[in-house]
Every structure is written in C-alpha cells, then in structure tokens.
Tab-separated table of C-alpha atoms in Angstrom:
chain	number	residue	atom	x	y	z
T	1	MET	CA	117.376	98.525	99.034
T	2	TRP	CA	115.550	101.812	100.527
T	3	ALA	CA	113.752	102.402	103.680
T	4	ILE	CA	112.497	105.782	104.370
T	5	GLY	CA	110.468	105.293	107.567
T	6	ARG	CA	107.978	108.036	108.416
T	7	ALA	CA	108.498	109.823	105.191
T	8	ALA	CA	106.912	106.975	103.376
T	9	ILE	CA	103.503	107.068	101.682
T	10	GLU	CA	101.010	104.996	103.354
T	11	ALA	CA	98.850	104.197	100.311
T	12	VAL	CA	101.844	103.038	98.493
T	13	LEU	CA	103.061	100.713	101.057
T	14	ALA	CA	99.591	99.484	101.743
T	15	LYS	CA	99.208	98.058	98.099
T	16	ASP	CA	101.880	95.522	98.844
T	17	GLY	CA	100.719	94.743	102.438
T	18	PHE	CA	103.324	96.902	104.315
T	19	THR	CA	102.770	99.760	107.064
T	20	VAL	CA	104.789	102.826	107.612
T	21	VAL	CA	107.670	102.020	110.298
T	22	SER	CA	110.053	104.340	112.103
T	23	ALA	CA	112.146	104.745	115.128
T	24	SER	CA	109.315	105.946	117.096
T	25	ASP	CA	105.392	106.409	116.644
T	26	ILE	CA	105.638	110.352	115.723
T	27	PRO	CA	104.015	111.597	112.749
T	28	LYS	CA	106.563	113.407	110.111
T	29	ALA	CA	103.898	116.296	110.108
T	30	GLN	CA	100.636	117.253	111.988
T	31	GLY	CA	97.731	115.330	110.452
T	32	LYS	CA	100.225	112.648	108.865
T	33	ILE	CA	100.249	108.797	109.565
T	34	VAL	CA	101.731	107.798	112.883
T	35	SER	CA	104.386	105.015	111.942
T	36	ARG	CA	104.697	101.979	113.863
T	37	VAL	CA	107.762	101.756	116.031
T	38	LEU	CA	110.431	99.128	114.728
T	39	THR	CA	111.253	96.230	116.977
T	40	LYS	CA	114.735	95.503	117.857
T	41	LYS	CA	114.246	92.191	115.675
T	42	GLU	CA	113.162	94.165	112.936
T	43	ILE	CA	116.025	96.541	113.034
T	44	LEU	CA	118.428	93.684	112.976
T	45	GLU	CA	116.664	92.199	110.155
T	46	TYR	CA	117.104	95.580	108.153
T	47	VAL	CA	120.724	95.366	108.821
T	48	ARG	CA	120.878	91.787	107.753
T	49	ARG	CA	118.926	92.548	104.738
T	50	HIS	CA	121.133	95.428	103.535
T	51	GLY	CA	124.105	93.418	104.102
T	52	GLN	CA	122.625	90.552	101.832
T	53	THR	CA	121.556	92.867	99.270
T	54	ALA	CA	124.937	94.671	99.195
T	55	LYS	CA	126.734	91.241	98.778
T	56	ILE	CA	124.462	90.135	96.120
T	57	ALA	CA	125.256	93.614	94.250
T	58	VAL	CA	128.813	93.095	94.224
T	59	GLN	CA	129.412	89.546	93.941
T	60	LYS	CA	126.630	88.562	91.521
T	61	ALA	CA	125.357	91.691	89.775
T	62	GLY	CA	129.027	93.062	89.055
T	63	PHE	CA	128.637	96.615	91.017
T	64	ASN	CA	131.950	98.169	92.022
T	65	GLY	CA	130.296	98.974	95.536
T	66	VAL	CA	127.213	100.142	97.183
T	67	GLU	CA	126.277	103.182	99.403
T	68	VAL	CA	125.947	102.604	103.159
T	69	ILE	CA	123.042	104.063	105.013
T	70	HIS	CA	124.060	107.713	104.951
T	71	SER	CA	121.361	109.129	107.292
T	72	ALA	CA	120.834	112.237	105.235
T	73	ASN	CA	117.960	113.822	103.368
T	74	GLY	CA	115.436	112.697	105.926
T	75	TYR	CA	116.495	109.284	106.414
T	76	HIS	CA	117.946	110.287	109.852
T	77	GLN	CA	114.940	109.388	111.987
T	78	PHE	CA	117.108	107.265	114.379
T	79	LEU	CA	119.613	110.098	114.905
T	80	GLN	CA	117.345	112.966	115.423
T	81	THR	CA	115.741	113.471	118.985
T	82	ASN	CA	112.796	114.945	117.552
T	83	SER	CA	112.095	111.757	115.515
T	84	ASN	CA	113.471	109.248	117.924
T	85	LYS	CA	111.889	109.013	121.533
T	86	ARG	CA	113.288	105.263	122.148
T	87	ASP	CA	114.285	104.149	125.572
T	88	ASP	CA	116.330	101.127	124.395
T	89	GLU	CA	119.741	100.845	122.978
T	90	PHE	CA	118.583	102.645	119.989
T	91	GLY	CA	117.445	105.756	121.601
T	92	GLY	CA	118.431	108.267	124.356
T	93	SER	CA	122.236	109.092	123.799
T	94	VAL	CA	123.522	110.048	120.440
T	95	GLU	CA	125.762	106.901	120.844
T	96	ASN	CA	122.542	104.845	121.093
T	97	ARG	CA	120.879	106.722	118.321
T	98	ALA	CA	123.631	106.297	115.835
T	99	ARG	CA	123.777	102.449	116.752
T	100	PHE	CA	121.334	101.431	113.716
T	101	SER	CA	123.483	103.161	111.248
T	102	LEU	CA	126.688	101.632	112.577
T	103	LEU	CA	125.450	98.050	112.777
C-alpha cells in the first residue's frame, strides 16, 4: 500500500475516482494541484488499512515482513512545517506532526 499525498498525479487518481489528499491544502509546487486536507477519520482509516494490509501480507501471502511508513523521499508531508499547516493533533509541534507516522 502506498500513499504519496500531494506528490500524486491528479489525472492518474481521477481515473479511479480519487483525489489528491495530504496533510494540508498546499500545492507541491507553484501551479500544481492543491490537495484536499485529510480528515482525522481518514488518517485513522489509512492507519487501519496499512495495518490490515501488513497482516495479510505476513499471515496469508507469506511475506517475511513489511516496511512501515518511513517518511522519506517526499512522503514526509505530515512531518515538515512547509507542507503541514494543520492546527489539530496532527500539526504544530514536532510531536504532533510525527503522530501519523507513529500511530
């Protein structure tokens, strides 16, 4: 399972009825699509689905393990202050910005 947030290509997502979502409604670059802000409910659903997928991979597909959210290579949109302007428990302090990766 892979979620790249505001780095996603809108046209690719739109083919399957999805939109670009991220920590905040800040475009990746000038002139790029403005992502829709994930709700707390959606964030928790991402966490649940990643856990469910990891469980299936190990218990049913025979994986030895799975890589957890590493927040590198552009996937750090919740951690960085330039891409996370939230004012809830997932924004502000470094502890709050790290919360999504640590759930």
